[in-house]
PDB file of C-alpha atoms in Angstrom:
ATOM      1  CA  UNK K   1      91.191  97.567 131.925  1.00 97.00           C
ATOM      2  CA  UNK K   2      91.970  94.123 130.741  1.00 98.00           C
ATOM      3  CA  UNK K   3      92.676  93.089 127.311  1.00 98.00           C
ATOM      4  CA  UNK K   4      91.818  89.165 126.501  1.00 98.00           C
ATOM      5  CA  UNK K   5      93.726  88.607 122.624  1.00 98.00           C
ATOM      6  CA  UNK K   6      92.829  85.237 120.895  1.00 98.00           C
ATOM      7  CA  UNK K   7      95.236  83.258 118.941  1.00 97.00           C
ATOM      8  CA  UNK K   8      98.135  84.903 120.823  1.00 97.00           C
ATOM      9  CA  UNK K   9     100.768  82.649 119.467  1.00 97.00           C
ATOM     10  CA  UNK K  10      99.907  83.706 115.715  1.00 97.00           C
ATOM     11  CA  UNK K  11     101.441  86.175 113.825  1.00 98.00           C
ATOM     12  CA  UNK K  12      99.055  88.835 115.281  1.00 98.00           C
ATOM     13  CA  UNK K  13      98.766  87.494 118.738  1.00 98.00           C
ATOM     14  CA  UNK K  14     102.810  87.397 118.191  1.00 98.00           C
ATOM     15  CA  UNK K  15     103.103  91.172 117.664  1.00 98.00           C
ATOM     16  CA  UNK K  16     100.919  92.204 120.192  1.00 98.00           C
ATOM     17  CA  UNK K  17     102.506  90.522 122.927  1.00 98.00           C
ATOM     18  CA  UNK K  18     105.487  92.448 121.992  1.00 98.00           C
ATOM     19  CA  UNK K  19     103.374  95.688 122.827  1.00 98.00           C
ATOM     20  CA  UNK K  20     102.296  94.551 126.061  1.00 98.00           C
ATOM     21  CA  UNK K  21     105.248  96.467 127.811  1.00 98.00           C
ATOM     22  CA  UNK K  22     104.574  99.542 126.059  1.00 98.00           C
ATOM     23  CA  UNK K  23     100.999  99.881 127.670  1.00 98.00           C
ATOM     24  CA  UNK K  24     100.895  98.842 131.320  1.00 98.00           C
ATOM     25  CA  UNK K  25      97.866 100.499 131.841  1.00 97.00           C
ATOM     26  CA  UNK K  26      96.127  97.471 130.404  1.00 98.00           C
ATOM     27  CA  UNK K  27      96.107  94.199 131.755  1.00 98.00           C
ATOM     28  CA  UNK K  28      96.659  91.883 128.463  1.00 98.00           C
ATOM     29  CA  UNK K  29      95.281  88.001 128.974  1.00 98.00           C
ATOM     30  CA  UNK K  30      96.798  86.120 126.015  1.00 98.00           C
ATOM     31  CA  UNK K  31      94.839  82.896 125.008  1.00 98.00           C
ATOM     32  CA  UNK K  32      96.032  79.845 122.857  1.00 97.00           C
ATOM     33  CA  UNK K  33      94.175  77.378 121.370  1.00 94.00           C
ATOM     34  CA  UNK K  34      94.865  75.014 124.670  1.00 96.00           C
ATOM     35  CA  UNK K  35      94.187  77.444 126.715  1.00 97.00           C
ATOM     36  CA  UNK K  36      90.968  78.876 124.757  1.00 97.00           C
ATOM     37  CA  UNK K  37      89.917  76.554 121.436  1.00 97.00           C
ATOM     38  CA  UNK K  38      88.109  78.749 119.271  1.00 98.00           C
ATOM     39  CA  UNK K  39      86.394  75.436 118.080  1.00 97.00           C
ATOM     40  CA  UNK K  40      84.983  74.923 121.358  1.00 98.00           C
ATOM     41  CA  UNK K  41      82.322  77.773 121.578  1.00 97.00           C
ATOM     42  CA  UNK K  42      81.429  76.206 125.459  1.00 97.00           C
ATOM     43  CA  UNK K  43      85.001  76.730 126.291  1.00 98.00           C
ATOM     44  CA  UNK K  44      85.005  80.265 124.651  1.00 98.00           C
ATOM     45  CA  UNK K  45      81.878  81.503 126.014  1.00 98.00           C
ATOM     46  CA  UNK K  46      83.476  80.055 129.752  1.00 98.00           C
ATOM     47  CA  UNK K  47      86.784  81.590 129.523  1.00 98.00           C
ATOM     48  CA  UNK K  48      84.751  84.687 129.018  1.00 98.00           C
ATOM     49  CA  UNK K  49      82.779  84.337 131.833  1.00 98.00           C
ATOM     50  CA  UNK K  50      86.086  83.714 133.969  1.00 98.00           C
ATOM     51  CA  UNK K  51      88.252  86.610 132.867  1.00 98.00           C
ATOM     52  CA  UNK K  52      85.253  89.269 131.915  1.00 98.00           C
ATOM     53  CA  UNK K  53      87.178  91.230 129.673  1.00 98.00           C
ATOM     54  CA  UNK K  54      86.758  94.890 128.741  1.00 98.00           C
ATOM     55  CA  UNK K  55      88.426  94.707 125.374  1.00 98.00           C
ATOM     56  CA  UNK K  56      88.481  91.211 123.023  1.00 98.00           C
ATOM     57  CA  UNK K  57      91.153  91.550 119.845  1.00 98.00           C
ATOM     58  CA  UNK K  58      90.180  88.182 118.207  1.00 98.00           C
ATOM     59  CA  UNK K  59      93.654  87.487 116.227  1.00 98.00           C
ATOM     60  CA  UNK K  60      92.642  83.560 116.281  1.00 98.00           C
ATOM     61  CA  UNK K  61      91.266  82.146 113.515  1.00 98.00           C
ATOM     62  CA  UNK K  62      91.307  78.796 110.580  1.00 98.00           C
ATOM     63  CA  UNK K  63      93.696  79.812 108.166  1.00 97.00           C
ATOM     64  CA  UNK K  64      94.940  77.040 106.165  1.00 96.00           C
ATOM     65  CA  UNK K  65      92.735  78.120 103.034  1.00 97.00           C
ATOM     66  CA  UNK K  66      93.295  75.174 100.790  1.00 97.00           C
ATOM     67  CA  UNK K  67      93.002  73.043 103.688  1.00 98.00           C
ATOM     68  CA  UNK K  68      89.792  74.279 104.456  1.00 98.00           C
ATOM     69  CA  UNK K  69      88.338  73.085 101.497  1.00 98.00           C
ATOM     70  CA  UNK K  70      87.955  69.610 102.784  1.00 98.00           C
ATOM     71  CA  UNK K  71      87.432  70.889 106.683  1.00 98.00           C
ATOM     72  CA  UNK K  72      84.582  73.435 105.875  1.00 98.00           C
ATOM     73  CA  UNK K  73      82.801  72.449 108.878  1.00 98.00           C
ATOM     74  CA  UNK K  74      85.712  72.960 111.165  1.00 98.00           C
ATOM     75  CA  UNK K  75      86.796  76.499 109.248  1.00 98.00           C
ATOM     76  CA  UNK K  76      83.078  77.262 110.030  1.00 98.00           C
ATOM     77  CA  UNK K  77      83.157  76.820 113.698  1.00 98.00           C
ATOM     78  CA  UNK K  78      86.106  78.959 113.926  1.00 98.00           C
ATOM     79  CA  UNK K  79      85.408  81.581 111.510  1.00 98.00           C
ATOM     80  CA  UNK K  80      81.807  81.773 111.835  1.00 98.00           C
ATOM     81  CA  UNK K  81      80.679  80.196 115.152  1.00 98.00           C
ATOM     82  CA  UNK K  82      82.754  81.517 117.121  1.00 98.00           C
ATOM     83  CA  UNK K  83      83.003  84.759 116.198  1.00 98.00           C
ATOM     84  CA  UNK K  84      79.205  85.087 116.606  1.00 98.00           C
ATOM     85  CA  UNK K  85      79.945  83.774 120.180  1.00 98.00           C
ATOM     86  CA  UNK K  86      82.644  86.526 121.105  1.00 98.00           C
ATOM     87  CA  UNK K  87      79.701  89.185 119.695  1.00 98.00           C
ATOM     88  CA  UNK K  88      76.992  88.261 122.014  1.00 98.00           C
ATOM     89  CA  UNK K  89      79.463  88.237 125.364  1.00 98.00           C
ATOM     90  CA  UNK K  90      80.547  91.398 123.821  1.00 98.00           C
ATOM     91  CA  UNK K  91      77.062  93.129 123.669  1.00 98.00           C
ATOM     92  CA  UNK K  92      75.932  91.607 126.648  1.00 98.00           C
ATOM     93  CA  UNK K  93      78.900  92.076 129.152  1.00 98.00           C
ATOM     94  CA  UNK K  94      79.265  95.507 127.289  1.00 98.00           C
ATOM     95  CA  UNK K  95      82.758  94.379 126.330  1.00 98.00           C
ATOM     96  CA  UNK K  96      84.475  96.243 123.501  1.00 98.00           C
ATOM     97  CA  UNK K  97      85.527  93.939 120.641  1.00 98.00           C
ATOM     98  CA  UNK K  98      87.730  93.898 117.340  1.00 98.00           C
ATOM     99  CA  UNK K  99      88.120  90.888 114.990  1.00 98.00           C
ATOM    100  CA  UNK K 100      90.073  90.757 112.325  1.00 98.00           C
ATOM    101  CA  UNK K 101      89.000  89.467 108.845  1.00 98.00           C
ATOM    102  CA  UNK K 102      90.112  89.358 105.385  1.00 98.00           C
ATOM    103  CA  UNK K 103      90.174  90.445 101.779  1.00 98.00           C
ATOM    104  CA  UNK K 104      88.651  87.026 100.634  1.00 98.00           C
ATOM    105  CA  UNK K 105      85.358  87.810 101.212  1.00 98.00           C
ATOM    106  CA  UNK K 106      85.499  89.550  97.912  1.00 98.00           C
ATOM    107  CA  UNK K 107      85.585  87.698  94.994  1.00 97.00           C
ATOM    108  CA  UNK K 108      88.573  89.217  92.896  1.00 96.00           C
ATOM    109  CA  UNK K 109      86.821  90.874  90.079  1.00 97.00           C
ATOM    110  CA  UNK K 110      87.316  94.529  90.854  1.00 96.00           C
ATOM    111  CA  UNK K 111      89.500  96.623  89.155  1.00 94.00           C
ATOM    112  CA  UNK K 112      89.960  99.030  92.028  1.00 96.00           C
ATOM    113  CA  UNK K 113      91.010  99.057  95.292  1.00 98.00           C
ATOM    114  CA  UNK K 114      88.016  97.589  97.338  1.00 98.00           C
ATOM    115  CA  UNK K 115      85.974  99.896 100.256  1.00 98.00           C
ATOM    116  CA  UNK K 116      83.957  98.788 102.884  1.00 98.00           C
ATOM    117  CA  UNK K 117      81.213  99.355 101.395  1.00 98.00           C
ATOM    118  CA  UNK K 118      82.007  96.887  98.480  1.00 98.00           C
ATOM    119  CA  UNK K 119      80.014  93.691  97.637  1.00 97.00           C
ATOM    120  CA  UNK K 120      81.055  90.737  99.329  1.00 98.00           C
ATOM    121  CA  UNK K 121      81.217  87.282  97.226  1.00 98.00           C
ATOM    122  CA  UNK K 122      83.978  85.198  98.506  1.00 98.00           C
ATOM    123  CA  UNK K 123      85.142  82.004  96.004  1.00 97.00           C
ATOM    124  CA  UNK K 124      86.439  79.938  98.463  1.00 98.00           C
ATOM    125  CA  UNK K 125      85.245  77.943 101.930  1.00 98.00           C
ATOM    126  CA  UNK K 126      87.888  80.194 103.932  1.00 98.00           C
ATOM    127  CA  UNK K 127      86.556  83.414 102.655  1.00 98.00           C
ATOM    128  CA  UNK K 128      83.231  82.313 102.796  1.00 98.00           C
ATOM    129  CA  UNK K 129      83.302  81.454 106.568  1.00 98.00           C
ATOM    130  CA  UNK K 130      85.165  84.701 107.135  1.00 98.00           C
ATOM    131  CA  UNK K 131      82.251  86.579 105.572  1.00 98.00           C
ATOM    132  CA  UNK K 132      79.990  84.461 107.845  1.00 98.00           C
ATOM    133  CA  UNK K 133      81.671  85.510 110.777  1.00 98.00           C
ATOM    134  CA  UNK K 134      81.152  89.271 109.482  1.00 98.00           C
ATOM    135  CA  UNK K 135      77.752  89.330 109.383  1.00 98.00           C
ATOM    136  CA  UNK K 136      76.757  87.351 112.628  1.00 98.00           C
ATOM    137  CA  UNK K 137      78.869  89.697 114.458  1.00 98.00           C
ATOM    138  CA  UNK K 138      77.785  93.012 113.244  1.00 97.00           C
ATOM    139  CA  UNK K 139      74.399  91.723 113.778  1.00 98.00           C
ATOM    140  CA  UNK K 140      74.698  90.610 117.272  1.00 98.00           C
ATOM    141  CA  UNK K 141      76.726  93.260 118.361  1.00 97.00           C
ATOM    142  CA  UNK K 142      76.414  96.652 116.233  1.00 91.00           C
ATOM    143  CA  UNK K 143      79.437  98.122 117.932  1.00 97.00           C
ATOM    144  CA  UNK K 144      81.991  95.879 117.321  1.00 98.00           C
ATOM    145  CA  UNK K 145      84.935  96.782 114.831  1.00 98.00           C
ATOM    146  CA  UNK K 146      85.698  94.300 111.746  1.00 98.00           C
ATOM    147  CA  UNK K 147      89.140  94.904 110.386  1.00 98.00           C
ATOM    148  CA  UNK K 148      89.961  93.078 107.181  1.00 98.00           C
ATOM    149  CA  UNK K 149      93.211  92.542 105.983  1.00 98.00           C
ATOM    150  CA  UNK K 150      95.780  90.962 103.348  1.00 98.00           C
ATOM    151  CA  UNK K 151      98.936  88.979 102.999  1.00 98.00           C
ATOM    152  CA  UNK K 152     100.015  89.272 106.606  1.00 98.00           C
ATOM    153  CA  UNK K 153     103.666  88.388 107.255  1.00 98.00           C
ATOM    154  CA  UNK K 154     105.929  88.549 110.447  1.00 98.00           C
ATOM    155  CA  UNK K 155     109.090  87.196 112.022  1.00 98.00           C
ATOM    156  CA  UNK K 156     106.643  84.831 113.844  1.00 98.00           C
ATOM    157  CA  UNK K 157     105.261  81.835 112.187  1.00 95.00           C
ATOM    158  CA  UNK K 158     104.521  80.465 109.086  1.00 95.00           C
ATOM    159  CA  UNK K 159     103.981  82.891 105.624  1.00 98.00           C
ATOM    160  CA  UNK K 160     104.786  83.852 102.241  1.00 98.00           C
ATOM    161  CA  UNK K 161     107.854  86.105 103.085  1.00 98.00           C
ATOM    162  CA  UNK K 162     109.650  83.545 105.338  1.00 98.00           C
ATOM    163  CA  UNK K 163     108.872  80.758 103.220  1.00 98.00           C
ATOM    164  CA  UNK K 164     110.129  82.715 100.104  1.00 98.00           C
ATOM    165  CA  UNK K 165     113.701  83.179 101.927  1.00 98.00           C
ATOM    166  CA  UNK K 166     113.832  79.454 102.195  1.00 98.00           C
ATOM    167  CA  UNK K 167     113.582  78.579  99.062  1.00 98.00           C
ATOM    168  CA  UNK K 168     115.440  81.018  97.893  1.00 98.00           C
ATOM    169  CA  UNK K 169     118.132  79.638  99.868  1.00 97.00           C
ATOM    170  CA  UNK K 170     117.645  76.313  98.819  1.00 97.00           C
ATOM    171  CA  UNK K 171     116.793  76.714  95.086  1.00 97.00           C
ATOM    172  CA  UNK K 172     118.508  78.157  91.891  1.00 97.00           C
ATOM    173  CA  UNK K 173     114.738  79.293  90.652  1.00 98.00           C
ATOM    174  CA  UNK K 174     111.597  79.860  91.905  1.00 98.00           C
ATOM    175  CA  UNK K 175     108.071  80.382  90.342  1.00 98.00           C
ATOM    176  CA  UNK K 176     105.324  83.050  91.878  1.00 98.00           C
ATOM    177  CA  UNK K 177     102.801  84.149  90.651  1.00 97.00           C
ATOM    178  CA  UNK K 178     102.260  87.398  88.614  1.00 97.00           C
ATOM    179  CA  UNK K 179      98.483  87.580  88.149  1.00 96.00           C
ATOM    180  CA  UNK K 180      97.204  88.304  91.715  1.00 97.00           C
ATOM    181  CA  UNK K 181      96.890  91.933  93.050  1.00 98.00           C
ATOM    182  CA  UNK K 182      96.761  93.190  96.642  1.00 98.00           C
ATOM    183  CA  UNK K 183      99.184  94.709  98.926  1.00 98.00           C
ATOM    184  CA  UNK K 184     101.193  92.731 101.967  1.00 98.00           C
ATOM    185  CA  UNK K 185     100.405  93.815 106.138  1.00 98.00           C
ATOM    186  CA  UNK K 186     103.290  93.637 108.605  1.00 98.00           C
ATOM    187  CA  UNK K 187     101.456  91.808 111.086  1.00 98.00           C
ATOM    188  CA  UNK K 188     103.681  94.374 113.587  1.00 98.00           C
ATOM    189  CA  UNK K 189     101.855  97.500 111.926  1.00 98.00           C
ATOM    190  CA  UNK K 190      98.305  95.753 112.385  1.00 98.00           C
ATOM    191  CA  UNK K 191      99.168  95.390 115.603  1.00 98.00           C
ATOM    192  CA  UNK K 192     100.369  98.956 116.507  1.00 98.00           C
ATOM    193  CA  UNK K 193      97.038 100.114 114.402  1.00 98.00           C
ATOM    194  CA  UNK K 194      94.614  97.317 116.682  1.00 98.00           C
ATOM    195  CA  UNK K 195      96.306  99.191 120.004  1.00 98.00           C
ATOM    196  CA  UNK K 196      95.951 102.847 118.481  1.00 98.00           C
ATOM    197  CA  UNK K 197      92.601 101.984 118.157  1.00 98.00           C
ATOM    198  CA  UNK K 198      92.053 100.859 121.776  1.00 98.00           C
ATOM    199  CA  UNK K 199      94.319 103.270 123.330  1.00 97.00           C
ATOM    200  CA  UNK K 200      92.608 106.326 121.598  1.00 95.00           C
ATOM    201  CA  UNK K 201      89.515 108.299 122.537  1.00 89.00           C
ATOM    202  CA  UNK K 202      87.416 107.169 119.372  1.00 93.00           C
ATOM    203  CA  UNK K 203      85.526 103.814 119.278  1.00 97.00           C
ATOM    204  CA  UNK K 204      83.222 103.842 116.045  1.00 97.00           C
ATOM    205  CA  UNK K 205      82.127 100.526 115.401  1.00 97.00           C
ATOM    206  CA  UNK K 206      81.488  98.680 112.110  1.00 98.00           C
ATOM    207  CA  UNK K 207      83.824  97.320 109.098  1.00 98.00           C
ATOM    208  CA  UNK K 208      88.012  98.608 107.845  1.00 98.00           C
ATOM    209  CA  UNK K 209      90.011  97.736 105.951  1.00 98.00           C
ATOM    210  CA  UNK K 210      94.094  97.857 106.570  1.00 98.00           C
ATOM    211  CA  UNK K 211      97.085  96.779 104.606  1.00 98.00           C
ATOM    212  CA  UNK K 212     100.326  98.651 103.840  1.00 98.00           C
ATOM    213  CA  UNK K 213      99.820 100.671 101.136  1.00 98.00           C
ATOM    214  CA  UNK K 214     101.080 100.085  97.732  1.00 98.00           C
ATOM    215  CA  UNK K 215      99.538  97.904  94.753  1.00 98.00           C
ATOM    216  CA  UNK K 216     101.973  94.649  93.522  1.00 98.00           C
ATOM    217  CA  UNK K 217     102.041  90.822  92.915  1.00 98.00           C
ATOM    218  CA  UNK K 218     103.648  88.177  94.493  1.00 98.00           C
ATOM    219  CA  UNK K 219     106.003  88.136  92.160  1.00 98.00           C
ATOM    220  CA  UNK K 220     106.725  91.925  93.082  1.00 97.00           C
ATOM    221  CA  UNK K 221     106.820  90.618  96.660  1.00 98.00           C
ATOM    222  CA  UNK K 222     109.136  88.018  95.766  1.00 98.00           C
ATOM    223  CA  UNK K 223     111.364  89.898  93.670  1.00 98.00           C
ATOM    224  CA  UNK K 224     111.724  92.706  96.676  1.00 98.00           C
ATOM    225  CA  UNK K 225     112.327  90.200  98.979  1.00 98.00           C
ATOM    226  CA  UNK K 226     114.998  88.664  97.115  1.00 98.00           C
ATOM    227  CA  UNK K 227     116.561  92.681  96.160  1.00 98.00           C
ATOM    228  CA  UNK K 228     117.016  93.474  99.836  1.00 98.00           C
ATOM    229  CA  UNK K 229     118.125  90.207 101.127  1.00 98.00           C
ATOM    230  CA  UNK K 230     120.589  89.600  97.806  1.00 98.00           C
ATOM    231  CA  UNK K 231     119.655  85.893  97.401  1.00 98.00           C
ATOM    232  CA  UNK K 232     121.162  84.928  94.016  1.00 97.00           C
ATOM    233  CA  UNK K 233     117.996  82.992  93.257  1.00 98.00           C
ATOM    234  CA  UNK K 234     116.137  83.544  89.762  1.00 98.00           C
ATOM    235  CA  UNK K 235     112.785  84.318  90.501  1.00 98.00           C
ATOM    236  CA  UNK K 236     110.066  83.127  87.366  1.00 98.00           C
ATOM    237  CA  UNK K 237     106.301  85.176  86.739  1.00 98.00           C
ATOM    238  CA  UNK K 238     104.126  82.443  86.095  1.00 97.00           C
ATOM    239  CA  UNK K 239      99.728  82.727  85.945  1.00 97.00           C
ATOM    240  CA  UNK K 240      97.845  81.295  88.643  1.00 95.00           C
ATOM    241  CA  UNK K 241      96.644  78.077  86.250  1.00 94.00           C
ATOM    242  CA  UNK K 242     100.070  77.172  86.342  1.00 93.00           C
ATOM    243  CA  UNK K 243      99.868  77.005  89.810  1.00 90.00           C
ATOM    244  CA  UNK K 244      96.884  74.956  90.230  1.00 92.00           C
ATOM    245  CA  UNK K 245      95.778  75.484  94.137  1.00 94.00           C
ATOM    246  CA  UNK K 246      92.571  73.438  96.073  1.00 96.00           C
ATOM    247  CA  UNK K 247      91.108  76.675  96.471  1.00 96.00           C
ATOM    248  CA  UNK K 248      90.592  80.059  94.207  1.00 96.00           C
ATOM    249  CA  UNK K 249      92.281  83.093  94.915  1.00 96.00           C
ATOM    250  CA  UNK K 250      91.022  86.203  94.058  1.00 96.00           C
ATOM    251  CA  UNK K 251      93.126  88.018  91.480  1.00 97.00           C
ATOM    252  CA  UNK K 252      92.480  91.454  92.729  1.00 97.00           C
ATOM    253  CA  UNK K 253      92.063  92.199  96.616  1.00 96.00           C
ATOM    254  CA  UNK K 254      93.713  95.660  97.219  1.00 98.00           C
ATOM    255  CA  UNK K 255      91.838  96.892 100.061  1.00 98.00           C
ATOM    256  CA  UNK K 256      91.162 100.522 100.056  1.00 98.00           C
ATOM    257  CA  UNK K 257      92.432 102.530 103.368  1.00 98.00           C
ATOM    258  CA  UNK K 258      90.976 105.218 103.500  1.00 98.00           C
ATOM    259  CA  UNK K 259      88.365 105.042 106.303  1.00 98.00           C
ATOM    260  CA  UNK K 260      90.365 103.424 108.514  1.00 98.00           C
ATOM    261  CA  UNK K 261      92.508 106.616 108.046  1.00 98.00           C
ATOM    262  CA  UNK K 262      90.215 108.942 108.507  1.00 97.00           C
ATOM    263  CA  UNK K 263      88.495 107.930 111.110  1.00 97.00           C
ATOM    264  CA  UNK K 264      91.055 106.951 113.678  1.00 97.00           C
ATOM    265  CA  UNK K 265      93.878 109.144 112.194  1.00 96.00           C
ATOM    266  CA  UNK K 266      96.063 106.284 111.242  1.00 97.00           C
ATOM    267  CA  UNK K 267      99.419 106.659 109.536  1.00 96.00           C
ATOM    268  CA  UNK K 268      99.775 103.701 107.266  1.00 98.00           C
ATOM    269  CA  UNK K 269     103.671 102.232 105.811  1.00 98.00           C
ATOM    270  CA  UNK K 270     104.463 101.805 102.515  1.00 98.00           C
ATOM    271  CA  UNK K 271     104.627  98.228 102.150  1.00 98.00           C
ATOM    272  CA  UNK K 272     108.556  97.788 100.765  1.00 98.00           C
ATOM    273  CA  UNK K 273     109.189  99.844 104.472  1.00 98.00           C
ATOM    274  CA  UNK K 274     107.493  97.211 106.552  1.00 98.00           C
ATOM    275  CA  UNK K 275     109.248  94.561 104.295  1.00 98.00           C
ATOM    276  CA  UNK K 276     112.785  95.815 105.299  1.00 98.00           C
ATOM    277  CA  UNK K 277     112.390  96.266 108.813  1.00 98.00           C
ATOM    278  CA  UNK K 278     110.587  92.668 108.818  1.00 98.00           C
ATOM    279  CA  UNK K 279     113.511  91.075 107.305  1.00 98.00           C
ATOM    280  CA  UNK K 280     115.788  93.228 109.160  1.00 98.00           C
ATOM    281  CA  UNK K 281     114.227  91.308 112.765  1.00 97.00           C
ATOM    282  CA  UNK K 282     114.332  87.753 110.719  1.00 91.00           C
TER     283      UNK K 282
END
């Protein structure tokens, strides 16, 4: 059974390339963006064709957020386009196929942790082509599996966590915001989950959610950050309109667990766990 992953040099891609060895029973084809441009959808849809995958884990996608504000049409091709590309060779090679999304499709407003089955209404270009990409691949291909997530960190490129021990290093005081809600993912846990999933006896398509669990801030994240790795740096709570950012964040996007639980019987970390074995590998 072959196993074609997207985006392998990403956090994601990253940490499952460091399962490979413990599953030899699958034959893992990892794919770049020179090797398969996920802006490209001819080049997608040929790679494909070449390597005729049984399973696709789609780790790749257009990040940069505020960035994306000014390259909508580029976010789009990735987010969206693409992904509705990987669903029909999915559904018609009969190829099983998990993407991963993310918790800004929803606009922020809840005061609870978010379901499934909660209303989308993303407030920025980035969430709004990830929603995109939701819906044109559960409607071209019914059986595929949507995981959203939040806050994803790992030893391997660039995020919050890493970039918070720099300047921690580097400065006497820091600012981070207080005002935003969710709960961080160890890219390395996602990763274990993604391969449960595949490896297990179960495959029950449609949309999960999966973060560590816990609710904090990025200030909490910050502060727990700087308690385990004993930086001497004062860390500041500030609002997000003192932070002024090209695009909106929501200010509540804990995602709620419990499906993803239930249904494939997964054990999920507290998040301050994943935190100190993450730093422990930096």
């Amino acid at each position: 059974m072959k196993i074609l992953v997207t985006g392998s040099t990403g956090q994601l891609g990253s940490e499952i390339k460091n399962l490979e060895k413990f599953y030899p029973h699958y034959k893992f084809v990892f794919m770049d963006r020179t090797l398969m441009p996920l802006d490209d959808i001819n080049k997608v849809w040929e790679v494909l064709e070449s390597e005729q995958p049984d399973y696709i884990i789609n780790a790749g996608a257009y990040t940069a957020v505020d960035k994306a504000e000014s390259e909508e049409e580029l976010a789009d091709m990735v987010n969206h386009q693409c992904v509705r590309v990987l669903g029909v060779w999915s559904e018609k090679n009969k190829a099983h196929l998990i993407h991963v999304s993310t918790d800004y499709v929803f606009d922020g407003t809840s005061s609870l942790p978010l379901t499934e089955e909660a209303q989308t209404a993303p407030i920025n270009v980035y969430g709004n082509t990830k929603m995109k990409g939701e819906v044109a691949l559960m409607t071209v291909h019914h059986d595929a599996i949507v995981i959203r997530t939040s806050w994803v960190y790992s030893i391997y490129g660039n995020n919050f966590v890493k970039t918070m021990c720099r300047l921690m290093q580097e400065r006497e005081s820091i600012n981070v915001v207080l005002d935003q809600i969710g709960s961080p993912t160890y890219a390395a846990d996602l990763a274990s989950t993604i391969m449960q999933i595949i490896n297990g006896n179960i495959w029950k398509g449609g949309i999960y959610h999966y973060s560590n669990e816990g609710e904090i801030s990025w200030y909490d994240f910050t502060r727990k950050i700087k308690e385990i790795k004993g930086f001497e740096c004062d860390v500041n709570p500030i609002n997000s309109s003192d932070f002024p950012t090209s695009a909106k964040r929501p200010a509540y996007s804990l995602l709620d667990k419990s499906k993803i639980k239930k249904e494939y019987n997964i054990n999920v970390s507290q998040w301050d766990e994943s935190l100190r074995i993450m730093l422990a590998k930096l």
